[in-house]
Short mmCIF file of C-alpha atoms in Angstrom, two decimals:
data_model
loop_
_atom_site.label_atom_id
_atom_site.label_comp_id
_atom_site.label_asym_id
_atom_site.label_seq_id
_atom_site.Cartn_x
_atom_site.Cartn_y
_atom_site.Cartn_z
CA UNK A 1 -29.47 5.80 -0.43
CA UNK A 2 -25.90 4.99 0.18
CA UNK A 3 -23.06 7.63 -0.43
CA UNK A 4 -20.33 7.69 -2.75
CA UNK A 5 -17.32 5.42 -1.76
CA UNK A 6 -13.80 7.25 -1.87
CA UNK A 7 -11.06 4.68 -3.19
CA UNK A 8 -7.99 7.16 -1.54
CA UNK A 9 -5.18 4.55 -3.04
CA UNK A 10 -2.72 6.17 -5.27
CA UNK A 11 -4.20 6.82 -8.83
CA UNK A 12 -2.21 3.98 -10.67
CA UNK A 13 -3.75 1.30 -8.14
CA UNK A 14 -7.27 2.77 -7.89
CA UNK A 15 -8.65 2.02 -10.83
CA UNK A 16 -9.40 -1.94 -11.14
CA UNK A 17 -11.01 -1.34 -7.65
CA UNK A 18 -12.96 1.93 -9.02
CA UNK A 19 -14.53 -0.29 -11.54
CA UNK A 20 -15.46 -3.44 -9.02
CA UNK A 21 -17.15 -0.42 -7.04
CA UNK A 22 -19.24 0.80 -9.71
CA UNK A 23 -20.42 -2.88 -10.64
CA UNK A 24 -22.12 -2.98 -7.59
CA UNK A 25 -23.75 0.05 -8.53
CA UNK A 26 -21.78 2.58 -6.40
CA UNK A 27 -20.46 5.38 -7.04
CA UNK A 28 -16.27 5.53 -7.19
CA UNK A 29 -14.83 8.98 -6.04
CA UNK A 30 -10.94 8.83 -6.45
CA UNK A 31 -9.23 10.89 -3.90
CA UNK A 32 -5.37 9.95 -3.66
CA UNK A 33 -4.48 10.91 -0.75
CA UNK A 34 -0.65 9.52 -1.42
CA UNK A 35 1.18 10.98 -4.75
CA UNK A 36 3.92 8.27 -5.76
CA UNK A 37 6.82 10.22 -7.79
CA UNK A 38 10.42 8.11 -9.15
CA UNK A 39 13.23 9.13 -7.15
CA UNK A 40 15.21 11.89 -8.91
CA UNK A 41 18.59 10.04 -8.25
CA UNK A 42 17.90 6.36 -9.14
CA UNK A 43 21.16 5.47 -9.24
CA UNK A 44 21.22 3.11 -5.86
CA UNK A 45 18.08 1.00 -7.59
CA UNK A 46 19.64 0.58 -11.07
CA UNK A 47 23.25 -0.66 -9.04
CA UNK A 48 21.15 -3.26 -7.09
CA UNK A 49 18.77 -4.18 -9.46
CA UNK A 50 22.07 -4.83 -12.17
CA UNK A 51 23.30 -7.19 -10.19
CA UNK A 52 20.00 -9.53 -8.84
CA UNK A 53 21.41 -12.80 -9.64
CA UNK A 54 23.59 -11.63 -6.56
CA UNK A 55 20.30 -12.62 -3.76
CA UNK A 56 18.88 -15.73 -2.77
CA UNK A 57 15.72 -12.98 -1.99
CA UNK A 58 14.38 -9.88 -3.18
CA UNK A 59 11.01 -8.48 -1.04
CA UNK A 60 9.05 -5.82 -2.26
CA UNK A 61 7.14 -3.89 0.17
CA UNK A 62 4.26 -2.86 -2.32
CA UNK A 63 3.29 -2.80 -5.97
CA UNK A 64 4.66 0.92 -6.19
CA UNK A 65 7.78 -0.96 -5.38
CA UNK A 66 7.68 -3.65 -8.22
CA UNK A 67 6.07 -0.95 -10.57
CA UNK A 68 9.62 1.34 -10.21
CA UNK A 69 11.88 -1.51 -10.18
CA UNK A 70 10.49 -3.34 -13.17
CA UNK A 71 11.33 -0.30 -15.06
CA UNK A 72 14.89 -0.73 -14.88
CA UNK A 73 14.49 -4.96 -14.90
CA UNK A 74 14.57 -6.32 -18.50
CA UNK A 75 14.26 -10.29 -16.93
CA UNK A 76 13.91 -11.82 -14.11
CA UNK A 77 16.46 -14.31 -13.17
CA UNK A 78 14.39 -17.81 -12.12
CA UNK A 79 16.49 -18.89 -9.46
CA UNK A 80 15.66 -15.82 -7.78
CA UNK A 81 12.74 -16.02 -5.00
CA UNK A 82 9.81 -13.52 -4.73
CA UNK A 83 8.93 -12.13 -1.70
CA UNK A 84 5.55 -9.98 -1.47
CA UNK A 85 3.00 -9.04 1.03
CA UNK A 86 -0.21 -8.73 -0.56
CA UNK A 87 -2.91 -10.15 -3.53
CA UNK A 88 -1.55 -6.45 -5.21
CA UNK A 89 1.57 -7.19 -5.14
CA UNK A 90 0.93 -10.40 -6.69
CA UNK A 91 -1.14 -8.57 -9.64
CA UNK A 92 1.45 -6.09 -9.88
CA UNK A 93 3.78 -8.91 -10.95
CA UNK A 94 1.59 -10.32 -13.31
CA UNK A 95 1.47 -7.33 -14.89
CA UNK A 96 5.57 -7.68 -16.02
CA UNK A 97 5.12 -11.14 -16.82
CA UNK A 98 5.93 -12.90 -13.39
CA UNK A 99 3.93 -15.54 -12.13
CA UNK A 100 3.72 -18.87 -10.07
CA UNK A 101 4.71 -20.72 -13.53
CA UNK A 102 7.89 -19.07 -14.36
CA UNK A 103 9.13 -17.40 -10.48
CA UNK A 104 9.83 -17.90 -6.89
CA UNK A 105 7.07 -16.02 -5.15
CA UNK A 106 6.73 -16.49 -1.68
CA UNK A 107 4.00 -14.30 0.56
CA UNK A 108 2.10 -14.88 3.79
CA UNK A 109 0.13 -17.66 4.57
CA UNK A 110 -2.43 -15.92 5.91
CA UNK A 111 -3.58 -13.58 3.28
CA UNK A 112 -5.74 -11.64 5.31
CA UNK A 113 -2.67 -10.47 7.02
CA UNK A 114 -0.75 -8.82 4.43
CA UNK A 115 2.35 -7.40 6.42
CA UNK A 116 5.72 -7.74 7.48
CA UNK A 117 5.22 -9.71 10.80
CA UNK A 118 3.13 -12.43 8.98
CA UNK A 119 5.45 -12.61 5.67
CA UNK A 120 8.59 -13.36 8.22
CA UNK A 121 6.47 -15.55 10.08
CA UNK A 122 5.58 -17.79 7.02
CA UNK A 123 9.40 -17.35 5.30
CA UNK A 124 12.00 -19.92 5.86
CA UNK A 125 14.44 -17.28 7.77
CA UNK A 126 16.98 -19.85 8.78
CA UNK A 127 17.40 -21.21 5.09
CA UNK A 128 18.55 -17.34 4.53
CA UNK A 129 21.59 -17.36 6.86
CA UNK A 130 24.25 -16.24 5.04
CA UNK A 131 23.07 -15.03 2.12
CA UNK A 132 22.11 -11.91 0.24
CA UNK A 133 18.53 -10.61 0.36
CA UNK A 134 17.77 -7.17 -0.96
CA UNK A 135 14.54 -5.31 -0.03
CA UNK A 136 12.91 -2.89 -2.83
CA UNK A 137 10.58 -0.28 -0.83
CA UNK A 138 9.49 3.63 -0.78
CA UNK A 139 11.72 6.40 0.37
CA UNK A 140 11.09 6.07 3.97
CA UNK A 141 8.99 2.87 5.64
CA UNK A 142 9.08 0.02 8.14
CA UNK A 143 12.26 -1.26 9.48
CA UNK A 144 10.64 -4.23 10.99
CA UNK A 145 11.21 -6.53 7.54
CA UNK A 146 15.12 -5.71 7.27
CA UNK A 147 15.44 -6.31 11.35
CA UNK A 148 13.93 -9.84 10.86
CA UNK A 149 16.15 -11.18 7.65
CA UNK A 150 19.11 -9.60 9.30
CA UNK A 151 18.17 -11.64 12.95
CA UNK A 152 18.20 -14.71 10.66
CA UNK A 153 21.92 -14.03 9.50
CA UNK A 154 21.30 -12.30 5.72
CA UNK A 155 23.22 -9.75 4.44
CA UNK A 156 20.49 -7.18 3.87
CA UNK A 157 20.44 -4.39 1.21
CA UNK A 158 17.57 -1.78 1.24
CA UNK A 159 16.87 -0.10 -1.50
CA UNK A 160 14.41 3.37 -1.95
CA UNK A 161 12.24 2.85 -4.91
CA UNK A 162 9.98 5.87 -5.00
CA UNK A 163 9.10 8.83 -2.91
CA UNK A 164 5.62 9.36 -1.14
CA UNK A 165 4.22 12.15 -0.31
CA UNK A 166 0.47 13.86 0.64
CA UNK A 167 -0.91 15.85 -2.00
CA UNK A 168 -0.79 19.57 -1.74
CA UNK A 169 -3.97 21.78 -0.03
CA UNK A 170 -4.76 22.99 -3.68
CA UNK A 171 -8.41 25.23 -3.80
CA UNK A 172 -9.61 21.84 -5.79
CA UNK A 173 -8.77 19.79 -2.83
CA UNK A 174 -10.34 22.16 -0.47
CA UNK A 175 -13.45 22.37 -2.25
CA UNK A 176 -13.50 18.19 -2.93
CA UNK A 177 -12.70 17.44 0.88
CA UNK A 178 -15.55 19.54 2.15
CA UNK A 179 -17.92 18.52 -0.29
CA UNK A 180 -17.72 14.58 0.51
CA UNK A 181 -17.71 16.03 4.48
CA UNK A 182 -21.01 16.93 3.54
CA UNK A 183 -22.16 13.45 2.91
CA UNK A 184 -22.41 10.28 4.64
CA UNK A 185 -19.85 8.22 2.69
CA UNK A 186 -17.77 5.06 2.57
CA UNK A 187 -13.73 5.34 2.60
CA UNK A 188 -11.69 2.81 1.29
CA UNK A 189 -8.21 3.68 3.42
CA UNK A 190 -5.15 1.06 2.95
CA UNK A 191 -2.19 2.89 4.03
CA UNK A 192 -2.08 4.94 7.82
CA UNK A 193 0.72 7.45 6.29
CA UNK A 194 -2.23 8.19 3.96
CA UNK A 195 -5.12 8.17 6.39
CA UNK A 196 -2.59 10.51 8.73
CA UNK A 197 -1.90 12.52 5.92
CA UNK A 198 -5.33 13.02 5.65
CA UNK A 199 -6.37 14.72 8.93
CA UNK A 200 -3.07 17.01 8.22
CA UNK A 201 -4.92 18.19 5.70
CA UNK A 202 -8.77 18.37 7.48
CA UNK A 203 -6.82 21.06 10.29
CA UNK A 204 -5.65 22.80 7.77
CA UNK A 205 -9.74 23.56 6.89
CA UNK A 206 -11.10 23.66 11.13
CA UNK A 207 -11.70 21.52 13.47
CA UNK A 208 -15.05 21.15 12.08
CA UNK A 209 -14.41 18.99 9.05
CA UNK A 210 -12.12 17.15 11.18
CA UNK A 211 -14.94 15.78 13.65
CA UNK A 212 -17.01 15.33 10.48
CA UNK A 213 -14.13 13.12 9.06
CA UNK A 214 -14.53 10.98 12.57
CA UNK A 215 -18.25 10.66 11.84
CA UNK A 216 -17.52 8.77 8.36
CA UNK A 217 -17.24 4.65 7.85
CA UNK A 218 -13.79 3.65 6.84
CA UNK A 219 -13.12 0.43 5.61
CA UNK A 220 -9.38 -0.98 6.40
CA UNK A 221 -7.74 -4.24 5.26
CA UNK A 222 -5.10 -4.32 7.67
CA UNK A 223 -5.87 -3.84 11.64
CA UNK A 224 -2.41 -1.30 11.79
CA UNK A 225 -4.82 0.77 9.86
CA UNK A 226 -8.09 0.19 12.19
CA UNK A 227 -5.42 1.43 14.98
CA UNK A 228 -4.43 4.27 13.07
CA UNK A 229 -8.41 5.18 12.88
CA UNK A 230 -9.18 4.35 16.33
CA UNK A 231 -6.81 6.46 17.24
CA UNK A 232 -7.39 9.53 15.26
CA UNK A 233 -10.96 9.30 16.69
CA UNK A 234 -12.74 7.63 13.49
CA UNK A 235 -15.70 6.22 15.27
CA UNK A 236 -16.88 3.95 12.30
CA UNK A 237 -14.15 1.30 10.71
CA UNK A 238 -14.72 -2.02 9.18
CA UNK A 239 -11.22 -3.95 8.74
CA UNK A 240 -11.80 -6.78 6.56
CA UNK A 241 -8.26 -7.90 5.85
CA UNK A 242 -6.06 -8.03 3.03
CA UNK A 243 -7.37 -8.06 -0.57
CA UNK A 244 -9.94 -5.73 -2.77
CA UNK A 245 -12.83 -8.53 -2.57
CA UNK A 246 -12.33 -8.03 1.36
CA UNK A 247 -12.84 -4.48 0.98
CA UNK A 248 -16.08 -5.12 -1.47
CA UNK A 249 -17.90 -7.68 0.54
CA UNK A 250 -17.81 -5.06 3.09
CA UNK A 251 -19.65 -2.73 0.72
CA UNK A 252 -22.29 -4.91 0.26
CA UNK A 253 -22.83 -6.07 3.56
CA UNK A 254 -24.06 -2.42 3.44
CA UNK A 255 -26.42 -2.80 0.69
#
């Protein structure tokens, strides 16, 4: 009988893919393994967001992203463009009212390859010399998105959004972490600051629920991620590319 599958997103994104894991008759186990908190000084965000007729572009480098910066956005101004990464980003936008029929929104054309390398690749870069493109992203993250406008001749702003960080070794934790240890289970993982985050946290309990952590499947969307696994010694991981029915067909291949 197959384990329970541990969704580790952040709790505001896990739980449209908790459900699609329990209709295939599998048990969800929600483990966030990265907390998302507002910055307490938003002050940079509200000054860039105030003035967004300003860009040609704004990118967002995840829903977290559009999620805080929506909160100080009362419209979008149409002539605007989009820029996202992923099919979540994309919901997350829907979700505030945005969509192909009334915005801009420009992402990879590969959308199994949900990153900054393939959105560059599919933008038209030269078509931004000159002008003003402001990038809306976490604390800390990727400079490889701001490096590419600014190659093309923008004027790039970046602009911290939230903060990230991995939950705290709380007795709760402890006693959830070695429990699905126990098991033979199936871990959804789509971030590697998360997944590294993670084996922080399995020293911190031995050695010994680290090599059980390599024994587990993990199932990745992006192959940055299957690195990240490789290379923490994960001996099972499925990458399936970008989007959540990626990540269930590979449950129930399983099945």
């Amino acid at each position: 009988m197959p384990g329970s599958v541990v969704i580790t997103r952040p709790r505001a994104q896990a739980e449209g893919l908790a459900q699609a894991v329990a209709a295939l008759g599998r048990t969800p186990v929600l483990l966030p393994l990265l907390e998302i908190a507002p910055l307490a000084d938003q002050s940079a965000l509200q000054a860039a967001l105030a003035g967004l007729e300003r860009y040609a572009l704004v990118a967002f480098v995840s829903p977290n992203a559009i999620d805080a910066a929506f909160a100080h956005v009362a419209e979008w101004p149409r002539q605007v463009a989009i820029a996202v990464l992923g099919e979540g980003s994309r919901a997350a936008l829907a979700r505030h009212g945005l969509d192909a029929g009334n915005a801009v929104i420009l992402g990879p054309q590969d959308p199994a390859r949900s990153d900054s390398e393939n959105l560059l690749a599919s933008l038209d870069l030269a078509g931004l010399a000159g002008k003003r493109v402001l990038i809306v992203r976490g604390e800390s993250g990727r400079e490889l998105m701001a490096e590419g406008f600014r190659g093309a001749g923008a004027e790039v702003t970046v602009v911290p959004a939230y903060r990230r960080s991995v939950p705290e070794l709380t007795p709760e934790l402890d006693a959830t972490l070695r429990a699905l240890l126990g098991t033979a289970n199936d871990w959804i993982i789509t971030s590697s600051e998360a997944l590294r985050g993670l084996f922080d946290l399995l020293r911190r309990l031995g050695e010994g629920q680290v090599e059980q952590m390599q024994q587990q499947h993990v199932i990745v969307p992006h192959a940055r991620i299957a690195a990240t696994a490789q290379a923490l010694g994960l001996a099972r991981v499925t990458l399936t590319g970008s989007g959540d029915e990626r990540l269930l067909a590979a449950l129930q291949s399983k099945q």
